[in-house]
């Protein structure tokens, strides 16, 4: 079953965050970009993948089109594991993280989609689990001020969420969120790497009364695992990190440093599904919990659902909290009463609506062929 064509579809979908857009993570959040990648075979089967992401989509697309994608043309789609190992070694000189790995992640997920279709099984079942329903946590954007973050929390509660994650760095905004949701609602905080070790310890102690489910990525730089271990030792709440870890060896270093209570590898950043499975296996050996990072909306979102079903069915699943104008997966990216369902169809379980992709695509698709 040879790979004969790879297509790259970059889409941009407007959304409403319920407040004035805030500059956050290098973006003004009025729309979101997603990179959909279709891998087609000579057997008529095709699979979908996604590469990271948001404003980095053009760089991932360039890596796919100019370097990574052509190397897969003519290769056996069924030989996924050894093929990905070969490609990882082939392209290592260009970096063990970043756009090359994001591009490899997209193709790897698509090959899993094909494998599931060949076996007539969902990916969750191939991983030893089963499709199920998961509790979801509303992953809010950064609102910065107390009033809009409290209003966002109230909207999430009105939609049925009982798990909420903030992306705030100001204590007054976090306190306003806790006051809005009350003591019974699960609440986590992702700060996106803003502070030094001493600042992180100071902020963690200031947050003790907020009763956080976890404090996520408080430390800059994120690869300072000994420093993060110091924060963990001083904090009263669990420490979570891992979405920015570059590969399994850096992930191992994070675990050996004792830096985290909860690991969060991102399937479209980390190398794909098998790489995440390796990370979960290591995390379990170190007594560390796994919760997927999933702040995206395409095939990587579906892959994350299947990984959660197989390895973290009892954990709340991250769901972007914003009103998307449309989605190629329609209601599958929305929660119902604070819960999401893992698709039960073969492979990823759903095919994207090409009419939606056509409507929101930025330019024509990039096609890679032999």
Short mmCIF file of C-alpha atoms in Angstrom, two decimals:
data_model
loop_
_atom_site.label_atom_id
_atom_site.label_comp_id
_atom_site.label_asym_id
_atom_site.label_seq_id
_atom_site.Cartn_x
_atom_site.Cartn_y
_atom_site.Cartn_z
CA UNK A 1 0.00 0.00 0.00
CA UNK A 2 2.11 2.86 -1.32
CA UNK A 3 1.74 6.52 -0.46
CA UNK A 4 1.06 8.28 -3.74
CA UNK A 5 -0.09 11.77 -2.75
CA UNK A 6 0.00 14.14 0.24
CA UNK A 7 -2.24 17.21 0.42
CA UNK A 8 -1.81 20.19 2.73
CA UNK A 9 -4.87 22.28 3.61
CA UNK A 10 -4.37 25.40 5.75
CA UNK A 11 -7.63 26.77 7.11
CA UNK A 12 -8.51 29.84 9.18
CA UNK A 13 -11.77 29.89 11.14
CA UNK A 14 -13.06 32.99 12.96
CA UNK A 15 -14.33 32.58 16.49
CA UNK A 16 -15.77 34.60 19.35
CA UNK A 17 -14.13 34.46 22.79
CA UNK A 18 -16.90 36.47 24.41
CA UNK A 19 -14.73 39.52 25.05
CA UNK A 20 -12.36 41.88 23.27
CA UNK A 21 -9.51 39.88 21.65
CA UNK A 22 -6.40 39.60 23.79
CA UNK A 23 -2.81 39.31 22.56
CA UNK A 24 -1.69 35.91 23.83
CA UNK A 25 0.93 33.36 22.72
CA UNK A 26 1.97 35.58 19.81
CA UNK A 27 -1.56 35.93 18.43
CA UNK A 28 -4.52 38.27 18.55
CA UNK A 29 -7.27 35.73 19.06
CA UNK A 30 -10.02 36.49 16.55
CA UNK A 31 -9.47 33.38 14.43
CA UNK A 32 -7.60 30.08 14.61
CA UNK A 33 -5.44 28.40 11.96
CA UNK A 34 -5.28 24.62 11.53
CA UNK A 35 -3.13 22.53 9.19
CA UNK A 36 -5.02 19.52 7.82
CA UNK A 37 -2.87 16.94 6.00
CA UNK A 38 -4.32 14.16 3.83
CA UNK A 39 -2.19 11.12 2.95
CA UNK A 40 -3.54 9.13 -0.02
CA UNK A 41 -2.51 5.60 -1.02
CA UNK A 42 -2.63 3.58 -4.21
CA UNK A 43 -5.08 1.20 -2.48
CA UNK A 44 -7.70 3.95 -2.34
CA UNK A 45 -7.38 4.43 1.42
CA UNK A 46 -6.54 7.84 2.80
CA UNK A 47 -5.81 9.22 6.24
CA UNK A 48 -5.86 12.62 7.86
CA UNK A 49 -3.28 14.21 10.14
CA UNK A 50 -2.56 17.59 11.64
CA UNK A 51 0.65 19.47 12.31
CA UNK A 52 1.18 22.23 14.84
CA UNK A 53 -0.30 24.89 14.65
CA UNK A 54 -1.81 28.38 14.94
CA UNK A 55 0.61 31.06 13.63
CA UNK A 56 3.24 28.33 13.09
CA UNK A 57 1.11 26.58 10.46
CA UNK A 58 2.91 28.19 7.48
CA UNK A 59 6.29 26.97 8.73
CA UNK A 60 4.98 23.46 9.29
CA UNK A 61 3.40 23.55 5.82
CA UNK A 62 6.71 24.65 4.30
CA UNK A 63 8.56 21.82 6.05
CA UNK A 64 6.01 19.33 4.75
CA UNK A 65 5.99 20.63 1.19
CA UNK A 66 9.71 21.16 0.69
CA UNK A 67 11.36 18.41 2.71
CA UNK A 68 9.33 15.95 4.75
CA UNK A 69 6.39 15.15 2.47
CA UNK A 70 8.36 14.19 -0.66
CA UNK A 71 10.36 11.64 1.35
CA UNK A 72 7.16 9.65 2.01
CA UNK A 73 5.99 9.41 -1.59
CA UNK A 74 6.19 5.81 -2.81
CA UNK A 75 6.74 4.39 0.67
CA UNK A 76 4.63 1.68 2.34
CA UNK A 77 1.87 3.25 4.43
CA UNK A 78 1.44 0.01 6.39
CA UNK A 79 5.06 0.06 7.60
CA UNK A 80 4.34 2.97 9.91
CA UNK A 81 6.61 2.38 12.89
CA UNK A 82 9.82 1.60 11.04
CA UNK A 83 9.09 4.27 8.43
CA UNK A 84 8.72 6.95 11.11
CA UNK A 85 11.91 5.77 12.83
CA UNK A 86 13.77 6.05 9.53
CA UNK A 87 12.40 9.53 8.85
CA UNK A 88 13.22 10.74 12.34
CA UNK A 89 16.83 9.73 11.81
CA UNK A 90 16.89 11.09 8.27
CA UNK A 91 15.79 14.58 9.31
CA UNK A 92 17.41 14.84 12.74
CA UNK A 93 20.05 17.27 11.52
CA UNK A 94 17.29 19.87 11.07
CA UNK A 95 16.26 19.69 14.72
CA UNK A 96 14.60 17.29 17.15
CA UNK A 97 11.66 19.62 17.66
CA UNK A 98 9.93 22.39 15.74
CA UNK A 99 8.47 22.39 12.20
CA UNK A 100 10.18 19.19 11.01
CA UNK A 101 8.75 17.21 13.94
CA UNK A 102 5.38 18.93 13.54
CA UNK A 103 5.35 17.82 9.90
CA UNK A 104 6.30 14.26 10.84
CA UNK A 105 3.54 14.29 13.47
CA UNK A 106 0.94 15.14 10.84
CA UNK A 107 1.93 12.27 8.56
CA UNK A 108 2.22 9.80 11.45
CA UNK A 109 -1.33 10.54 12.61
CA UNK A 110 -2.60 10.09 9.05
CA UNK A 111 -0.87 6.68 8.88
CA UNK A 112 -2.65 5.65 12.09
CA UNK A 113 -5.93 6.77 10.52
CA UNK A 114 -5.17 4.51 7.55
CA UNK A 115 -4.22 1.62 9.85
CA UNK A 116 -7.51 1.89 11.70
CA UNK A 117 -9.43 1.89 8.45
CA UNK A 118 -7.53 -1.19 7.27
CA UNK A 119 -8.43 -2.99 10.52
CA UNK A 120 -11.97 -1.55 10.67
CA UNK A 121 -11.18 -0.40 14.20
CA UNK A 122 -10.96 2.98 15.92
CA UNK A 123 -7.50 4.09 16.98
CA UNK A 124 -8.53 3.85 20.64
CA UNK A 125 -9.08 0.13 20.14
CA UNK A 126 -5.75 -0.29 18.34
CA UNK A 127 -4.16 1.27 21.43
CA UNK A 128 -5.84 -1.20 23.77
CA UNK A 129 -8.74 1.00 24.88
CA UNK A 130 -12.18 1.70 23.50
CA UNK A 131 -14.19 4.73 22.39
CA UNK A 132 -16.02 6.30 25.31
CA UNK A 133 -17.40 9.54 26.66
CA UNK A 134 -14.98 11.85 28.48
CA UNK A 135 -15.47 14.71 30.87
CA UNK A 136 -14.09 17.85 29.25
CA UNK A 137 -12.52 20.90 30.76
CA UNK A 138 -13.20 24.30 29.22
CA UNK A 139 -9.76 25.63 28.29
CA UNK A 140 -10.24 29.40 28.36
CA UNK A 141 -8.10 31.93 26.57
CA UNK A 142 -6.40 34.72 28.51
CA UNK A 143 -8.79 37.53 29.47
CA UNK A 144 -6.30 39.30 31.78
CA UNK A 145 -8.85 41.35 33.73
CA UNK A 146 -10.99 39.96 36.59
CA UNK A 147 -14.40 40.84 35.17
CA UNK A 148 -14.10 39.24 31.69
CA UNK A 149 -12.49 36.08 33.08
CA UNK A 150 -15.30 35.75 35.64
CA UNK A 151 -17.85 36.23 32.87
CA UNK A 152 -16.14 33.56 30.75
CA UNK A 153 -16.25 31.14 33.69
CA UNK A 154 -19.96 31.84 34.10
CA UNK A 155 -20.56 31.09 30.41
CA UNK A 156 -18.70 27.80 30.72
CA UNK A 157 -20.75 26.82 33.76
CA UNK A 158 -23.96 27.72 31.91
CA UNK A 159 -22.91 25.35 29.10
CA UNK A 160 -22.56 22.47 31.54
CA UNK A 161 -18.82 22.46 32.22
CA UNK A 162 -17.68 21.49 35.70
CA UNK A 163 -13.99 21.52 34.84
CA UNK A 164 -12.25 24.79 33.85
CA UNK A 165 -8.69 25.77 32.98
CA UNK A 166 -7.48 29.34 32.99
CA UNK A 167 -4.58 30.92 31.09
CA UNK A 168 -4.12 33.87 33.44
CA UNK A 169 -0.98 35.24 35.08
CA UNK A 170 -2.56 37.82 37.38
CA UNK A 171 -3.64 36.71 40.83
CA UNK A 172 -6.72 38.94 40.86
CA UNK A 173 -7.97 37.33 37.64
CA UNK A 174 -7.50 33.83 39.08
CA UNK A 175 -9.27 34.82 42.30
CA UNK A 176 -12.16 36.27 40.30
CA UNK A 177 -12.49 33.00 38.39
CA UNK A 178 -12.58 30.96 41.58
CA UNK A 179 -15.20 33.28 43.07
CA UNK A 180 -17.30 32.91 39.91
CA UNK A 181 -17.23 29.11 39.87
CA UNK A 182 -17.30 28.38 43.60
CA UNK A 183 -15.39 25.81 45.58
CA UNK A 184 -16.94 22.69 44.02
CA UNK A 185 -15.73 23.25 40.44
CA UNK A 186 -12.43 21.71 39.31
CA UNK A 187 -10.07 24.48 38.19
CA UNK A 188 -6.53 24.36 36.75
CA UNK A 189 -4.19 27.17 35.73
CA UNK A 190 -1.84 27.26 32.72
CA UNK A 191 0.49 30.27 32.81
CA UNK A 192 2.51 29.50 29.63
CA UNK A 193 6.04 29.79 31.01
CA UNK A 194 6.24 33.38 32.33
CA UNK A 195 8.35 33.24 35.51
CA UNK A 196 11.75 32.47 36.99
CA UNK A 197 12.17 29.75 39.63
CA UNK A 198 11.87 32.17 42.53
CA UNK A 199 8.91 33.95 40.95
CA UNK A 200 7.19 30.61 40.26
CA UNK A 201 7.60 29.52 43.87
CA UNK A 202 6.28 32.88 45.09
CA UNK A 203 3.23 32.69 42.77
CA UNK A 204 2.54 29.06 43.66
CA UNK A 205 2.45 29.95 47.35
CA UNK A 206 0.16 32.90 46.64
CA UNK A 207 -2.21 30.53 44.82
CA UNK A 208 -2.48 27.95 47.62
CA UNK A 209 -5.97 29.03 48.70
CA UNK A 210 -7.33 28.85 45.14
CA UNK A 211 -7.33 25.01 45.30
CA UNK A 212 -5.97 24.37 41.83
CA UNK A 213 -6.14 20.93 40.23
CA UNK A 214 -2.68 21.77 38.87
CA UNK A 215 -0.36 24.65 38.03
CA UNK A 216 0.84 24.28 34.44
CA UNK A 217 4.11 25.52 32.94
CA UNK A 218 4.94 28.29 35.42
CA UNK A 219 8.65 28.36 34.55
CA UNK A 220 10.75 30.02 31.87
CA UNK A 221 12.52 28.41 30.10
CA UNK A 222 10.31 25.30 29.94
CA UNK A 223 13.28 22.94 29.52
CA UNK A 224 14.75 23.96 32.91
CA UNK A 225 13.66 20.69 34.49
CA UNK A 226 15.82 20.98 37.64
CA UNK A 227 14.31 24.42 38.19
CA UNK A 228 10.79 23.08 37.67
CA UNK A 229 11.56 20.31 40.17
CA UNK A 230 12.41 23.02 42.72
CA UNK A 231 9.05 24.67 42.03
CA UNK A 232 7.29 21.32 42.40
CA UNK A 233 9.00 20.68 45.74
CA UNK A 234 7.88 24.06 47.07
CA UNK A 235 4.32 24.05 45.68
CA UNK A 236 1.27 22.67 47.44
CA UNK A 237 -0.56 21.91 44.17
CA UNK A 238 0.45 19.43 41.43
CA UNK A 239 2.74 20.72 38.67
CA UNK A 240 1.92 19.94 35.04
CA UNK A 241 4.06 20.39 31.91
CA UNK A 242 5.14 18.67 28.72
CA UNK A 243 3.45 20.26 25.73
CA UNK A 244 6.72 21.99 24.80
CA UNK A 245 9.00 19.00 25.36
CA UNK A 246 11.01 18.13 22.24
CA UNK A 247 10.93 14.36 21.86
CA UNK A 248 11.16 11.30 24.02
CA UNK A 249 14.70 11.90 25.30
CA UNK A 250 13.92 15.39 26.59
CA UNK A 251 10.71 13.94 28.02
CA UNK A 252 12.79 11.33 29.86
CA UNK A 253 15.00 14.09 31.27
CA UNK A 254 11.89 15.85 32.59
CA UNK A 255 10.74 12.70 34.38
CA UNK A 256 14.16 11.88 35.80
CA UNK A 257 14.43 15.41 37.20
CA UNK A 258 11.21 14.88 39.15
CA UNK A 259 9.82 18.03 37.52
CA UNK A 260 6.13 17.15 37.16
CA UNK A 261 3.16 15.38 38.68
CA UNK A 262 1.25 15.43 35.37
CA UNK A 263 2.72 15.11 31.86
CA UNK A 264 1.05 16.66 28.82
CA UNK A 265 2.69 15.66 25.53
CA UNK A 266 1.03 17.25 22.51
CA UNK A 267 0.45 14.72 19.73
CA UNK A 268 0.90 17.23 16.88
CA UNK A 269 4.11 18.65 18.39
CA UNK A 270 5.71 15.53 19.80
CA UNK A 271 6.01 13.22 16.79
CA UNK A 272 2.59 11.63 16.59
CA UNK A 273 0.62 8.92 18.32
CA UNK A 274 3.33 6.30 18.83
CA UNK A 275 5.67 8.89 20.34
CA UNK A 276 2.97 9.84 22.84
CA UNK A 277 2.39 6.17 23.67
CA UNK A 278 6.11 5.84 24.46
CA UNK A 279 5.89 8.92 26.68
CA UNK A 280 2.86 7.57 28.54
CA UNK A 281 4.65 4.27 29.16
CA UNK A 282 7.63 6.11 30.62
CA UNK A 283 5.42 8.38 32.70
CA UNK A 284 3.61 5.43 34.23
CA UNK A 285 6.94 3.84 35.15
CA UNK A 286 7.76 7.05 37.05
CA UNK A 287 4.34 7.26 38.71
CA UNK A 288 3.37 10.33 36.68
CA UNK A 289 -0.17 10.92 35.39
CA UNK A 290 -0.89 11.60 31.71
CA UNK A 291 -3.36 14.22 30.49
CA UNK A 292 -3.24 15.16 26.77
CA UNK A 293 -2.50 18.72 25.71
CA UNK A 294 -5.09 19.56 23.05
CA UNK A 295 -5.54 23.21 22.16
CA UNK A 296 -6.44 22.51 18.53
CA UNK A 297 -9.34 21.48 16.37
CA UNK A 298 -8.37 19.16 13.50
CA UNK A 299 -7.24 15.52 13.16
CA UNK A 300 -4.85 16.06 16.09
CA UNK A 301 -7.87 16.77 18.25
CA UNK A 302 -9.40 13.42 17.25
CA UNK A 303 -6.05 11.65 17.81
CA UNK A 304 -5.90 13.18 21.29
CA UNK A 305 -9.41 11.91 22.04
CA UNK A 306 -8.35 8.36 21.12
CA UNK A 307 -5.19 8.62 23.23
CA UNK A 308 -7.26 9.87 26.16
CA UNK A 309 -9.74 7.02 25.74
CA UNK A 310 -6.90 4.49 25.80
CA UNK A 311 -4.69 5.98 28.52
CA UNK A 312 -6.60 8.64 30.48
CA UNK A 313 -10.32 7.86 30.36
CA UNK A 314 -10.81 9.09 33.93
CA UNK A 315 -9.14 12.48 33.36
CA UNK A 316 -10.82 15.64 32.12
CA UNK A 317 -10.00 16.31 28.46
CA UNK A 318 -8.88 19.73 27.22
CA UNK A 319 -11.39 21.52 24.98
CA UNK A 320 -10.78 24.98 23.52
CA UNK A 321 -13.45 27.31 24.91
CA UNK A 322 -14.44 29.63 22.09
CA UNK A 323 -17.37 29.85 19.72
CA UNK A 324 -15.95 28.64 16.39
CA UNK A 325 -17.82 29.90 13.34
CA UNK A 326 -17.55 26.40 11.82
CA UNK A 327 -15.57 23.17 12.05
CA UNK A 328 -14.82 20.44 9.51
CA UNK A 329 -15.90 18.03 12.27
CA UNK A 330 -19.02 19.99 13.19
CA UNK A 331 -20.36 19.10 16.64
CA UNK A 332 -17.50 16.68 17.43
CA UNK A 333 -15.39 19.62 18.64
CA UNK A 334 -18.10 20.83 21.01
CA UNK A 335 -19.01 19.52 24.44
CA UNK A 336 -22.50 18.54 25.50
CA UNK A 337 -23.11 19.24 29.15
CA UNK A 338 -19.37 19.33 29.72
CA UNK A 339 -18.64 16.01 28.02
CA UNK A 340 -17.15 14.91 24.68
CA UNK A 341 -17.46 11.60 22.86
CA UNK A 342 -14.61 9.67 21.25
CA UNK A 343 -15.65 8.73 17.68
CA UNK A 344 -16.29 5.01 17.26
CA UNK A 345 -15.68 4.76 13.51
CA UNK A 346 -12.51 3.22 12.04
CA UNK A 347 -9.27 5.15 12.33
CA UNK A 348 -9.81 8.64 13.68
CA UNK A 349 -13.51 7.89 13.42
CA UNK A 350 -14.63 10.89 11.38
CA UNK A 351 -13.90 12.39 7.97
CA UNK A 352 -13.60 16.18 7.72
CA UNK A 353 -16.29 18.07 5.83
CA UNK A 354 -14.48 19.20 2.69
CA UNK A 355 -17.06 21.94 2.08
CA UNK A 356 -15.98 23.57 5.35
CA UNK A 357 -12.31 23.16 4.45
CA UNK A 358 -12.96 24.74 1.04
CA UNK A 359 -14.81 27.64 2.63
CA UNK A 360 -12.07 28.51 5.14
CA UNK A 361 -8.92 27.43 3.32
CA UNK A 362 -6.15 30.01 2.85
CA UNK A 363 -5.24 29.55 -0.80
CA UNK A 364 -5.24 26.35 -2.87
CA UNK A 365 -4.10 23.07 -1.34
CA UNK A 366 -0.46 22.13 -1.64
CA UNK A 367 -0.15 18.75 -3.37
CA UNK A 368 2.93 16.51 -3.12
CA UNK A 369 3.18 13.70 -5.65
CA UNK A 370 5.85 11.50 -7.17
#
